[in-house]
Every structure is written in structure tokens, then in C-alpha cells.
């Protein structure tokens, strides 16, 4: 299956950023196809989920924590006792 076009990726990112909504919920609300790897597509516009709380953030707001195998927001970093670089 082809990737969604950039306009749909931007629309999806605008709907999800700052929320903990699911991709399925976003697809239903926006009338978009669920059959894509949206997590990967959203990286094209620098939006991804925090590995701790599953809230969507701009990628630059997440910190890589290799020992936890993920990228975490400031709140989750505090919960983990990790300081942001």
C-alpha cells in the first residue's frame, strides 16, 4: 500500500500532537485510511509518541533514553529520574 500524501500526514499530525488519541481514532475523525504505518509517516513531520505516556509530541521535545529503549517527554523523564540534556 502507498504512503499517505504529505497533506494527510500534516492533517494527522495536527490532530494528534498534544493528545494521547490513537491513530485509529484520528483516522476515523479525519476520514483517513488506517492501512498505513502512520507512526512511520508521522516521523516525516517530526511527530511521535512518548514511549512512557503515549502522548504525541514534536520529536524535538522527546529525549532518547537508551537504557529504557525509547524516547520520553519531560514529564516521563522526571518520573524516571532522568534529566534532559
XYZ file of C-alpha atoms in Angstrom:
85
model
C 0.000 0.000 0.000
C 1.291 3.507 -0.868
C 2.202 6.027 1.792
C -0.295 8.774 2.562
C 0.380 12.111 0.890
C 2.055 14.885 2.844
C -1.184 16.870 3.278
C -2.799 13.891 5.028
C 0.283 13.366 7.201
C 0.186 17.030 8.249
C -3.549 16.755 8.935
C -2.956 13.660 11.072
C -0.108 15.302 12.976
C -2.216 18.381 13.728
C -4.979 16.189 15.114
C -2.675 14.055 17.277
C 0.002 16.484 18.532
C -0.530 17.219 22.225
C -3.018 14.396 22.741
C -2.973 10.719 23.643
C -5.515 9.824 20.946
C -4.987 6.681 18.908
C -4.225 6.529 15.219
C -7.472 4.614 14.695
C -9.415 7.406 16.420
C -7.647 10.013 14.286
C -8.311 8.097 11.066
C -11.999 7.813 11.904
C -12.282 11.510 12.807
C -10.362 12.677 9.724
C -11.703 10.143 7.222
C -8.239 8.709 6.542
C -7.218 5.132 5.736
C -5.972 3.110 8.713
C -3.967 0.802 6.447
C -0.724 2.783 6.589
C 2.169 2.757 9.005
C 1.152 6.132 10.395
C 3.800 6.044 13.139
C 6.476 5.964 10.449
C 4.712 8.540 8.258
C 4.362 10.958 11.184
C 8.129 10.922 11.649
C 8.293 12.727 8.275
C 6.734 15.755 10.019
C 8.591 15.162 13.300
C 5.664 13.980 15.420
C 5.902 10.853 17.546
C 4.617 9.265 20.727
C 6.348 9.375 24.077
C 7.419 5.842 24.983
C 6.227 6.369 28.546
C 2.824 8.044 28.416
C 1.853 7.613 24.731
C 1.135 11.331 24.301
C 2.058 12.725 20.881
C 4.825 15.351 20.768
C 7.079 17.056 18.300
C 10.144 14.838 18.059
C 12.417 17.610 19.352
C 10.513 17.566 22.651
C 11.425 13.930 23.335
C 14.691 12.651 24.770
C 16.308 9.353 23.845
C 16.825 7.166 26.918
C 18.782 4.166 25.590
C 18.583 2.177 28.843
C 14.763 2.404 28.618
C 14.775 1.764 24.854
C 12.644 4.757 23.948
C 12.055 8.473 23.607
C 10.417 10.259 26.540
C 8.740 13.609 27.258
C 9.857 15.872 30.096
C 7.155 14.580 32.459
C 8.142 10.956 31.907
C 11.822 11.853 32.221
C 11.052 13.325 35.654
C 9.117 10.187 36.584
C 12.137 8.108 35.511
C 14.529 10.360 37.393
C 16.389 11.264 34.196
C 17.471 14.832 33.400
C 17.082 16.196 29.886
C 20.376 17.068 28.163
